[in-house]
mmCIF file of C-alpha atoms in Angstrom:
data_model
loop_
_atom_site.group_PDB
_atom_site.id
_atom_site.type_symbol
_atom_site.label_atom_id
_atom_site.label_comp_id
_atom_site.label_asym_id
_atom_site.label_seq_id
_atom_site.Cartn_x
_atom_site.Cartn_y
_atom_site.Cartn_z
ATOM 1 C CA UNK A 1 52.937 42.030 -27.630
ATOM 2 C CA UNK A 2 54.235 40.693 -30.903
ATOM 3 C CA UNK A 3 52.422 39.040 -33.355
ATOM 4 C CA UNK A 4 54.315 35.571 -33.003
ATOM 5 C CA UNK A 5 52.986 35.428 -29.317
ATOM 6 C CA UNK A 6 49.582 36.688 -29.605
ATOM 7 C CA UNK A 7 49.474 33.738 -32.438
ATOM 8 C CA UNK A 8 51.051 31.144 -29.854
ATOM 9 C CA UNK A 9 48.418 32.175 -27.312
ATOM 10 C CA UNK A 10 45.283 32.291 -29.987
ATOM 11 C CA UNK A 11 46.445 28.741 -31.225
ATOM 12 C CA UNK A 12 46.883 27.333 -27.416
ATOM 13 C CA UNK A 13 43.331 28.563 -26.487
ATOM 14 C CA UNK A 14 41.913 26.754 -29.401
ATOM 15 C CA UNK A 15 43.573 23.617 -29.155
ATOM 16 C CA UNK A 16 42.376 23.643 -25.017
ATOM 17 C CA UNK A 17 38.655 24.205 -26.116
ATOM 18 C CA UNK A 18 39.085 21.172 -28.477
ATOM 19 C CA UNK A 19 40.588 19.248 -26.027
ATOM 20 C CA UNK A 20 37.599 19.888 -23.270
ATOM 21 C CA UNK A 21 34.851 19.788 -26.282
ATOM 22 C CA UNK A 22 36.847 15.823 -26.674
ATOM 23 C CA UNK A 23 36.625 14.938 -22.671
ATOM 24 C CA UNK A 24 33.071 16.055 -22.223
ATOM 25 C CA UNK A 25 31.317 15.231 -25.168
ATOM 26 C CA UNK A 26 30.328 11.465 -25.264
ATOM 27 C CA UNK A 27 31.789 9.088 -27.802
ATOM 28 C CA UNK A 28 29.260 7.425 -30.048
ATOM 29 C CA UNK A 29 30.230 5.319 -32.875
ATOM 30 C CA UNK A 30 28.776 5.823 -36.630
ATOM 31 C CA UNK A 31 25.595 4.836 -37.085
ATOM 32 C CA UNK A 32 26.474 2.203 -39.204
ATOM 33 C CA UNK A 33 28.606 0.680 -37.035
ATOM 34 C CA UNK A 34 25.716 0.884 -34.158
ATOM 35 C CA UNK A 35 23.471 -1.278 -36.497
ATOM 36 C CA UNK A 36 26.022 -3.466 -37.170
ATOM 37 C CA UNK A 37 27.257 -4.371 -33.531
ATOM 38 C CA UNK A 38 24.108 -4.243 -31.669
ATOM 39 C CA UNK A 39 21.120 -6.187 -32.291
ATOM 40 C CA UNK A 40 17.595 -6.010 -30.861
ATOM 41 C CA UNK A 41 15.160 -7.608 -28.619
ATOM 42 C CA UNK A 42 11.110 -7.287 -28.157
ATOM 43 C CA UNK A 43 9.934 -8.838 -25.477
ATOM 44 C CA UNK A 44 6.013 -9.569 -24.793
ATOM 45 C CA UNK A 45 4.383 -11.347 -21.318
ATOM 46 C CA UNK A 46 1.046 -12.303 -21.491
ATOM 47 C CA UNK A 47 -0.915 -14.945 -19.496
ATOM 48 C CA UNK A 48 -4.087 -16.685 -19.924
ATOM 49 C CA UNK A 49 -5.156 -17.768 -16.375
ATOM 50 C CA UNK A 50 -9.104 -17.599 -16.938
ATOM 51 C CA UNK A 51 -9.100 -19.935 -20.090
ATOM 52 C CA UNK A 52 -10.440 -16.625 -21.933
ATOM 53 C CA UNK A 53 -8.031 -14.003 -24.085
ATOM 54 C CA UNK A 54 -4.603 -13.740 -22.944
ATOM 55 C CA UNK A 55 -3.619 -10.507 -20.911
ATOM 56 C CA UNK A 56 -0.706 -8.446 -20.653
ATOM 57 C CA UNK A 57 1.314 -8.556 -18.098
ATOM 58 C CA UNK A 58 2.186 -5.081 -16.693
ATOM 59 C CA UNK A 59 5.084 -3.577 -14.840
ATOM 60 C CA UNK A 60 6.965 -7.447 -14.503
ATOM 61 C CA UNK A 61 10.091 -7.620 -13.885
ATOM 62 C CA UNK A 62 12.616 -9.768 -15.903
ATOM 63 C CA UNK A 63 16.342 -10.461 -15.612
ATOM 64 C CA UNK A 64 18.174 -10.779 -19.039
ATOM 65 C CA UNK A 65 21.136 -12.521 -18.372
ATOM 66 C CA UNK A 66 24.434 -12.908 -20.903
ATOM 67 C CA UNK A 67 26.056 -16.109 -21.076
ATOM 68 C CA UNK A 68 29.775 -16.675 -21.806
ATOM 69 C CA UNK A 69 31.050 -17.458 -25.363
ATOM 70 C CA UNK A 70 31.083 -21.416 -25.595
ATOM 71 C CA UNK A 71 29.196 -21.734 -22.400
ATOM 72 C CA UNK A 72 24.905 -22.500 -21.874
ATOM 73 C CA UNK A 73 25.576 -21.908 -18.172
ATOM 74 C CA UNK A 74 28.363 -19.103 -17.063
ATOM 75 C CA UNK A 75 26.492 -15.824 -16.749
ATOM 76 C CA UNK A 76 28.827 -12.808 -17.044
ATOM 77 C CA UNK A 77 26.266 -10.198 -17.358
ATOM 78 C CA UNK A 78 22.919 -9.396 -16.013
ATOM 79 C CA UNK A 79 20.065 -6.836 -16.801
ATOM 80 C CA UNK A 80 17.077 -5.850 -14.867
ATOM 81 C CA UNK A 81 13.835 -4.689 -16.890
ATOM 82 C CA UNK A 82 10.327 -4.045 -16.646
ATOM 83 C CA UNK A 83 7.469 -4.617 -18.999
ATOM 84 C CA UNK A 84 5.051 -1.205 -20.020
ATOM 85 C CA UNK A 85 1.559 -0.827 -19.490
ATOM 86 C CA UNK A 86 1.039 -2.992 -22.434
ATOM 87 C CA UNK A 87 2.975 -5.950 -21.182
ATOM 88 C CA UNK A 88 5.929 -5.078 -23.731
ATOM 89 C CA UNK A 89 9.613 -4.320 -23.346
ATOM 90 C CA UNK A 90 12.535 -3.741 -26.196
ATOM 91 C CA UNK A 91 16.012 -3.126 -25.537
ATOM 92 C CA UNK A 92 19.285 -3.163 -27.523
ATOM 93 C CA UNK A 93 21.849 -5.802 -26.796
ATOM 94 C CA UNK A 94 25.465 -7.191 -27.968
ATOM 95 C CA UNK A 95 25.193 -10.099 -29.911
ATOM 96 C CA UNK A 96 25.480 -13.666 -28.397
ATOM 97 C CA UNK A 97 23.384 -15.834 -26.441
ATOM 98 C CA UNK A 98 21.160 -15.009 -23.412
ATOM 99 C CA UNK A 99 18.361 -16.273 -20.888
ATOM 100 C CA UNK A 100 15.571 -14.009 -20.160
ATOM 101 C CA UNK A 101 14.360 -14.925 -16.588
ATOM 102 C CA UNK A 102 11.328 -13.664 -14.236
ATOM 103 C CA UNK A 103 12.375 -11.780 -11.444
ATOM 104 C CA UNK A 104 10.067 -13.356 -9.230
ATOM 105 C CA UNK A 105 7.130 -15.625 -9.647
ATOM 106 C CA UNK A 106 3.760 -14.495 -11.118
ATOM 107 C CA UNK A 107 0.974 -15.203 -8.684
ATOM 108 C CA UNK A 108 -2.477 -15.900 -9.901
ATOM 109 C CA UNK A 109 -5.534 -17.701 -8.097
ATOM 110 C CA UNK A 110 -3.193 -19.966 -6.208
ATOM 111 C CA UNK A 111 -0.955 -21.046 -9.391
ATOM 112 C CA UNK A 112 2.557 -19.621 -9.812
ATOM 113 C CA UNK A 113 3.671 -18.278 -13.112
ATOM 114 C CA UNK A 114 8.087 -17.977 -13.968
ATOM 115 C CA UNK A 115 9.887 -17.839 -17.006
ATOM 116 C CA UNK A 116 12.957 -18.615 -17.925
ATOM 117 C CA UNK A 117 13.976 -19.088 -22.246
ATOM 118 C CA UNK A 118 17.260 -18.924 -23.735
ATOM 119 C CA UNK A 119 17.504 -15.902 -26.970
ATOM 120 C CA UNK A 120 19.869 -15.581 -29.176
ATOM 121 C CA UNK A 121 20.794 -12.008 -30.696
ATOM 122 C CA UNK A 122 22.000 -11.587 -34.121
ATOM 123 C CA UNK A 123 23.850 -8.485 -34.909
ATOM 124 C CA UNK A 124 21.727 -5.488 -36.683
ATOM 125 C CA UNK A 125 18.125 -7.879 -36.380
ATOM 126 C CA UNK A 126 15.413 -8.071 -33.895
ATOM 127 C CA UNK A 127 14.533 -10.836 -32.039
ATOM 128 C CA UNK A 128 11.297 -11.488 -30.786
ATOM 129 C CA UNK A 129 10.244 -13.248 -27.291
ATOM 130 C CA UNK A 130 6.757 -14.229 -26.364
ATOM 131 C CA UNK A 131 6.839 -15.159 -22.442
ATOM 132 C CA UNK A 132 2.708 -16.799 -22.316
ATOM 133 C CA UNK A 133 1.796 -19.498 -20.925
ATOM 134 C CA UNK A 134 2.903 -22.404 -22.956
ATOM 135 C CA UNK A 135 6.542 -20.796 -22.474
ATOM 136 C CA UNK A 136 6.166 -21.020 -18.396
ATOM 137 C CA UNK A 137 6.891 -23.226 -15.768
ATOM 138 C CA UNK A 138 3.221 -23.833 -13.711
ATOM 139 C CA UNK A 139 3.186 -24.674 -10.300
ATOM 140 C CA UNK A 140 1.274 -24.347 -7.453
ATOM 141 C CA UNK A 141 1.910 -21.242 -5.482
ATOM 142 C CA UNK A 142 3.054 -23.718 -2.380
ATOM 143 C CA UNK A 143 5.249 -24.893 -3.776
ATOM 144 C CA UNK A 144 7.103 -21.904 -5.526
ATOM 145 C CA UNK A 145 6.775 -20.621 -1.563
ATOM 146 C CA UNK A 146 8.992 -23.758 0.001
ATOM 147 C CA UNK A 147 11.436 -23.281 -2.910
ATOM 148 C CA UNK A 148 11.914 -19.590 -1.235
ATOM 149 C CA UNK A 149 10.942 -18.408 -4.665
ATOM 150 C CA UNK A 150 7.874 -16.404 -3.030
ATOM 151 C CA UNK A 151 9.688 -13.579 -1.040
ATOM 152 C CA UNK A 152 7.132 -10.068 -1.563
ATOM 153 C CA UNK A 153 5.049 -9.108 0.733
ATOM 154 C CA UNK A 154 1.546 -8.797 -1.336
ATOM 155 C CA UNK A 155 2.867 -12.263 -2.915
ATOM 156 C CA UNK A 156 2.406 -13.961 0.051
ATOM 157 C CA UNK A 157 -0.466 -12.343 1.441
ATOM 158 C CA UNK A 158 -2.188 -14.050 -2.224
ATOM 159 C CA UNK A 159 -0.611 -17.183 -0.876
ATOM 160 C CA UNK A 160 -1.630 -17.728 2.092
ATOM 161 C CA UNK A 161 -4.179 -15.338 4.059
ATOM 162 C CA UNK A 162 -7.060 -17.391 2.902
ATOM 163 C CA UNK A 163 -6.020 -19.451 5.420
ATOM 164 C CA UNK A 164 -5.921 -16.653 8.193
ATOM 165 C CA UNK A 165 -9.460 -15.524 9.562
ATOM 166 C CA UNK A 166 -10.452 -13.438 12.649
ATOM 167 C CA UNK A 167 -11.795 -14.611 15.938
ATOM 168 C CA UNK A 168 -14.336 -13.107 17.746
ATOM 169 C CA UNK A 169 -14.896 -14.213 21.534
ATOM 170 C CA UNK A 170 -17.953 -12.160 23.681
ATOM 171 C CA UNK A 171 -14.729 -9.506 25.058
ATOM 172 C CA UNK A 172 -11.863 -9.752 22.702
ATOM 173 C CA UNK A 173 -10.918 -10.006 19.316
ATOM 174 C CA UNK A 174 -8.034 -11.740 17.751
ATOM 175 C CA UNK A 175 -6.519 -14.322 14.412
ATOM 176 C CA UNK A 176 -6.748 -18.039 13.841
ATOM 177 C CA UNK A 177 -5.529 -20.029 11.720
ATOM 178 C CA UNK A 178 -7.002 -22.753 10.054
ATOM 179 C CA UNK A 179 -4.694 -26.058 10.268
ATOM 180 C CA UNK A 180 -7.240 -28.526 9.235
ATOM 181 C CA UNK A 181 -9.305 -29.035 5.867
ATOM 182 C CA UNK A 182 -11.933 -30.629 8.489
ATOM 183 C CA UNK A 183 -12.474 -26.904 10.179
ATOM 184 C CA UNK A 184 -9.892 -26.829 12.955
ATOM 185 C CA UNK A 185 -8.460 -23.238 13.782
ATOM 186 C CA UNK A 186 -5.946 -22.858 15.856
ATOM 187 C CA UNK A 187 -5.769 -19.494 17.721
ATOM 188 C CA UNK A 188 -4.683 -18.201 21.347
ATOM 189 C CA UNK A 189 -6.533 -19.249 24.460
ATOM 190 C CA UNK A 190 -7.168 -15.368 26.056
ATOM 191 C CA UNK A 191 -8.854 -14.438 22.642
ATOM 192 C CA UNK A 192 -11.886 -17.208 23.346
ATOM 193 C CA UNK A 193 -11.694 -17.396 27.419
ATOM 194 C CA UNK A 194 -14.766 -16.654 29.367
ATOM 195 C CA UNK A 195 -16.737 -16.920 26.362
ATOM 196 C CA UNK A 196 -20.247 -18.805 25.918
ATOM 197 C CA UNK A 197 -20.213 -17.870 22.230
ATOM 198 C CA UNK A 198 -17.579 -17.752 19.184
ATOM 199 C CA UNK A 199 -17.794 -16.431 16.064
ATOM 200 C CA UNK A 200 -15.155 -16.472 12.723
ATOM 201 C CA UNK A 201 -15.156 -14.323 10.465
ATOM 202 C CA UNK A 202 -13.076 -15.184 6.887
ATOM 203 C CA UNK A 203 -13.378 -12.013 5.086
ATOM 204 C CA UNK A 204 -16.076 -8.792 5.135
ATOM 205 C CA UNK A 205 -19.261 -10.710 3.962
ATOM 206 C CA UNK A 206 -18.970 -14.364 5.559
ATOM 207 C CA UNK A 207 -18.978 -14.936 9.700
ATOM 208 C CA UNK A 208 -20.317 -18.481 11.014
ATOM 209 C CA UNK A 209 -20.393 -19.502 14.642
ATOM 210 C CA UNK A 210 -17.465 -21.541 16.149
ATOM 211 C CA UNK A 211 -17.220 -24.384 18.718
ATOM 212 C CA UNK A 212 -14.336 -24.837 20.938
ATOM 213 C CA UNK A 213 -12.769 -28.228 20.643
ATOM 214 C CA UNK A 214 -9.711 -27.764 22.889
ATOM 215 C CA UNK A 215 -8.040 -25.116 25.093
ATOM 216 C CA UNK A 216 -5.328 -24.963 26.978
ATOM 217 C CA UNK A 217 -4.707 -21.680 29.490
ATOM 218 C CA UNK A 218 -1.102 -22.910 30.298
ATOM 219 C CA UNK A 219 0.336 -22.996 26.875
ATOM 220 C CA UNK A 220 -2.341 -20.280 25.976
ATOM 221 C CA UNK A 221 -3.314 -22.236 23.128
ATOM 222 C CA UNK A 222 -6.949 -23.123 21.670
ATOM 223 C CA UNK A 223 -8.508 -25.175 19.108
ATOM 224 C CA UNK A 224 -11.849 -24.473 17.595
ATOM 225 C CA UNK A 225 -14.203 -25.875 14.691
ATOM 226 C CA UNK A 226 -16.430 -24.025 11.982
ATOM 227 C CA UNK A 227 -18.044 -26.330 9.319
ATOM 228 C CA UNK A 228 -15.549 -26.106 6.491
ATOM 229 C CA UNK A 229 -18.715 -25.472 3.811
ATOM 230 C CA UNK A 230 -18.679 -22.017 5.115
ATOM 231 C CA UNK A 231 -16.008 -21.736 3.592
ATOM 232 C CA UNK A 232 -14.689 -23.500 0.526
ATOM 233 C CA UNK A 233 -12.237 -21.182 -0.873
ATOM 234 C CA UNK A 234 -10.271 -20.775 2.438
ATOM 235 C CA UNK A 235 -7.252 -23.035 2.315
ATOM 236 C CA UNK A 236 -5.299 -24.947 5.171
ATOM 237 C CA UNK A 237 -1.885 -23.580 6.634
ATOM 238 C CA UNK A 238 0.934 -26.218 7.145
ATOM 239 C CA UNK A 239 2.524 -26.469 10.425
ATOM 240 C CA UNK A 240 6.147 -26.695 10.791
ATOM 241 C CA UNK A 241 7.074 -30.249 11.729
ATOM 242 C CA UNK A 242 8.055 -30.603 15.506
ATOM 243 C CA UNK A 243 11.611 -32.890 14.418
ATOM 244 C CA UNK A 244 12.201 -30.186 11.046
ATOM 245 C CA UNK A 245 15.900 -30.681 10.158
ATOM 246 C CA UNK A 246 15.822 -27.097 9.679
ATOM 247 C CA UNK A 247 15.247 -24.755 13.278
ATOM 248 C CA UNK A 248 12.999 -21.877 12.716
ATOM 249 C CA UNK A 249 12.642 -20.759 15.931
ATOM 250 C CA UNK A 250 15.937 -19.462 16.707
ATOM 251 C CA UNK A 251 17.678 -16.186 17.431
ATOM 252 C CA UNK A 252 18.244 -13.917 14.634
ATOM 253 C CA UNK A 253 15.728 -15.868 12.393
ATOM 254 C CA UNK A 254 13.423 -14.589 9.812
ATOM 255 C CA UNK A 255 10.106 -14.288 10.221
ATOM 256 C CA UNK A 256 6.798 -12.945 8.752
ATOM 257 C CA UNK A 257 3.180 -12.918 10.360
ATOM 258 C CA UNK A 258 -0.409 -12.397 8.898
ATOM 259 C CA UNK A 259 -3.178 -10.306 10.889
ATOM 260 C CA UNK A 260 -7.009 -10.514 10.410
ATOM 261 C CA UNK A 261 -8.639 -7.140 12.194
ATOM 262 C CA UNK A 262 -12.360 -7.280 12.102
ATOM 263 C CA UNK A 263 -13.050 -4.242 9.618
ATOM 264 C CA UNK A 264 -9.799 -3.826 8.016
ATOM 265 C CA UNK A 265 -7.838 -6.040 5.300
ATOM 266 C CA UNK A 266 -5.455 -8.716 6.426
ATOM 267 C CA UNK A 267 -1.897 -7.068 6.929
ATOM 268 C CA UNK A 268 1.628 -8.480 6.645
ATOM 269 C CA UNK A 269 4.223 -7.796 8.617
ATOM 270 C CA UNK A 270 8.289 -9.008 8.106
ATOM 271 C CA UNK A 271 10.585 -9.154 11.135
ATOM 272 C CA UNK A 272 13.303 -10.734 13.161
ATOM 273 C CA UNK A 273 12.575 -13.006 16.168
ATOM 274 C CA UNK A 274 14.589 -12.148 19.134
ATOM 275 C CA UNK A 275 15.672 -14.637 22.262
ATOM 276 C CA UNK A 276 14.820 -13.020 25.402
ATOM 277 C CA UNK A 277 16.173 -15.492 27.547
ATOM 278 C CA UNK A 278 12.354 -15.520 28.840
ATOM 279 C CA UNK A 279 11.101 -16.254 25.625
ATOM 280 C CA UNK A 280 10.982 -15.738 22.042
ATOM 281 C CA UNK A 281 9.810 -12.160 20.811
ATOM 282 C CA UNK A 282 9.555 -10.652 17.753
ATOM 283 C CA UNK A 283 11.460 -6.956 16.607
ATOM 284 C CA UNK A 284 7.543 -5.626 15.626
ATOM 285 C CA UNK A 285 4.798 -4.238 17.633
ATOM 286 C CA UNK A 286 2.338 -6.690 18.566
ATOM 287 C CA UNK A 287 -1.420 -5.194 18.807
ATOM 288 C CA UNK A 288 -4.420 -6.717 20.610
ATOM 289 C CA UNK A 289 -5.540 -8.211 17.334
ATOM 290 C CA UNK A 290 -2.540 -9.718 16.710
ATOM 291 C CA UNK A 291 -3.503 -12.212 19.315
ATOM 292 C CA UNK A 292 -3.553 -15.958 17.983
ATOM 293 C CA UNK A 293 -1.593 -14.909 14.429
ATOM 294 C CA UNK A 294 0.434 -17.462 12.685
ATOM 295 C CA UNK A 295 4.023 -16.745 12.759
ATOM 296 C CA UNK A 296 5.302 -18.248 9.310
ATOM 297 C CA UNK A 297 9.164 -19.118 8.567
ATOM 298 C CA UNK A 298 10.571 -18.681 5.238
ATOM 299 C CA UNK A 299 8.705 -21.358 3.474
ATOM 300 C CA UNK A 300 5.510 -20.291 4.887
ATOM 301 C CA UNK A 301 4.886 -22.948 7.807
ATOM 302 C CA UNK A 302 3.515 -21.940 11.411
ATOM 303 C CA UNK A 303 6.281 -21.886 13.834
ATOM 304 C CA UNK A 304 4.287 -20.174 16.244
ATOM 305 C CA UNK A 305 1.341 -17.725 17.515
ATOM 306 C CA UNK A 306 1.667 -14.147 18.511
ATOM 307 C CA UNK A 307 -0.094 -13.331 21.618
ATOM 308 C CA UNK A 308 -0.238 -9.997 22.728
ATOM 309 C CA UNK A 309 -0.671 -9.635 27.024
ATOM 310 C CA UNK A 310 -2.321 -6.246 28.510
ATOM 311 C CA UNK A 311 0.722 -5.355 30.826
ATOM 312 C CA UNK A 312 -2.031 -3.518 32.668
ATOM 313 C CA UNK A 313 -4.374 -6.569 32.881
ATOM 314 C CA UNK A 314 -4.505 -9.733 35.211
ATOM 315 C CA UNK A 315 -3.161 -12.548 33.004
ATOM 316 C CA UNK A 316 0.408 -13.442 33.952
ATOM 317 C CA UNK A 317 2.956 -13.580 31.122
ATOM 318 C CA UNK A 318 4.563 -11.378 28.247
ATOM 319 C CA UNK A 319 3.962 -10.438 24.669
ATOM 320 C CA UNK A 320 6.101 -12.729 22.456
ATOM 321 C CA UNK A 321 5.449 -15.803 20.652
ATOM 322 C CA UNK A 322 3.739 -19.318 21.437
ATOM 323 C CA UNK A 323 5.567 -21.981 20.337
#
């Protein structure tokens, strides 16, 4: 081989290792440009909901959003963070004009907590954002709900199973609700038939007796009445208006109910209700305990009961839901 080739070859090898050194390596501009082009933002959530020192909020979830050049309102850009265990988050952005937004609400002894503040970012400086109280919009957890702004699971368990309690007839156990600030509780008929005494219990330390008001073995449907002192942290469930502009109870619709079992925490469960053509059903498993538990649309109104039927026992009828 001459010289002239093994040089050709040498030189081709080299130049092909540059060239896959180039494609693999990431590009990253000088350091001095970085600090130029990029500026900085510290972000801090905190909350005061006990009127004592203000707490970090951990593991929250924000949006930052990047608005348009010359527009407050076109979004062309959107990050998703998370504050630390210390309530804190930083994070390096292109200068220009953002909102920083809560993911979701921030619910806290019946009140809900969001956040949304407009940042701008200067090029090579940090910015700093304090997200506290005075800096949030306060509402009652209610209403966030009927905006649809309430959408987790453990979220609405905080919102609304202090309205949910468990019923307790001499041979079966099942969930009420309670519809009425004066006591009522509304609950399934075959939890409380056949029964001389009734009991409710709201959570693992307080049971009172109940009274039966109303029943109603055709529509499977019962009323009963505890004295509302028992119970003064326990709130009252809305029921979906009978002429609602807006249908809840139809095929395909979205659903979520609350159960109360006697020694366990109340549980949550999402679904889809389904038109049977014999009646409406939910997609879930319905226990014996589910008996009598509210079935809550979107906005958290009662559309409905569960009521679970033994397909072994005497009672005519199919699991599904009570309208």
């Amino acid at each position: 081989m001459s010289r002239t080739t093994r040089f050709q070859r040498e030189r081709f090898a080299l130049l092909l290792a540059c060239l896959l050194t180039a494609l693999t390596t990431p590009f990253s501009a000088p350091a001095h440009l970085q600090s130029r082009s990029l500026g900085k933002v510290a972000i801090k959530v905190t909350l005061n909901a006990d009127d004592q020192a203000a707490a970090p909020v951990q593991h929250f979830g924000l949006i930052v959003k990047k608005l348009s050049d010359g527009s407050a309102e076109r979004v062309i850009s959107a990050i998703p963070i998370k504050t630390t265990a210390d309530g804190s988050v930083s994070l390096s952005l292109i200068p220009g004009d953002y909102v920083v937004e809560s993911e979701r609400p921030l619910i806290v002894k019946g009140k809900s907590y969001e956040w949304s503040v407009k940042l701008r970012v200067e090029s090579g400086s940090t910015a700093l954002l304090e997200l506290d109280n005075e800096a949030a919009t306060i509402t009652k957890a209610d209403d966030a709900l009927r905006r649809g702004r309430i959408v987790d699971e453990a979220d609405l368990l905080k919102v609304l199973s202090d309205g949910v309690v468990n019923v307790q007839g001499e041979l079966v156990q099942g969930t009420g609700s309670i519809v009425d600030s004066a006591g009522l509780i509304l609950t399934s008929q075959h939890v409380i038939e056949r029964s001389k005494e009734l009991r409710v219990q709201f959570d693992g330390s307080r049971k009172v007796a109940a009274k039966l008001v109303v029943d109603d073995p055709d529509l499977d449907l019962a009323v009963l009445w505890v004295n509302p002192s028992a119970c003064p942290a326990c709130k009252t469930l809305a029921i979906e208006e009978p002429n609602s502009a807006s249908n809840s109870v139809v095929d395909g619709a979205r659903v979520f109910t609350i159960s109360s079992p006697l020694t366990q925490d109340k549980t949550l469960t999402k679904g889809t209700l389904r038109n049977t053509g014999k009646g409406i059903s939910p997609d879930f498993t319905i226990a014996s305990i589910d008996s009598g538990a509210p079935v809550f649309n979107a906005v958290g109104e009662i559309v409905g009961l569960l009521k679970f039927v033994d397909p072994n026992g005497s009672k005519p009828g199919s699991s599904g839901v009570t309208r």
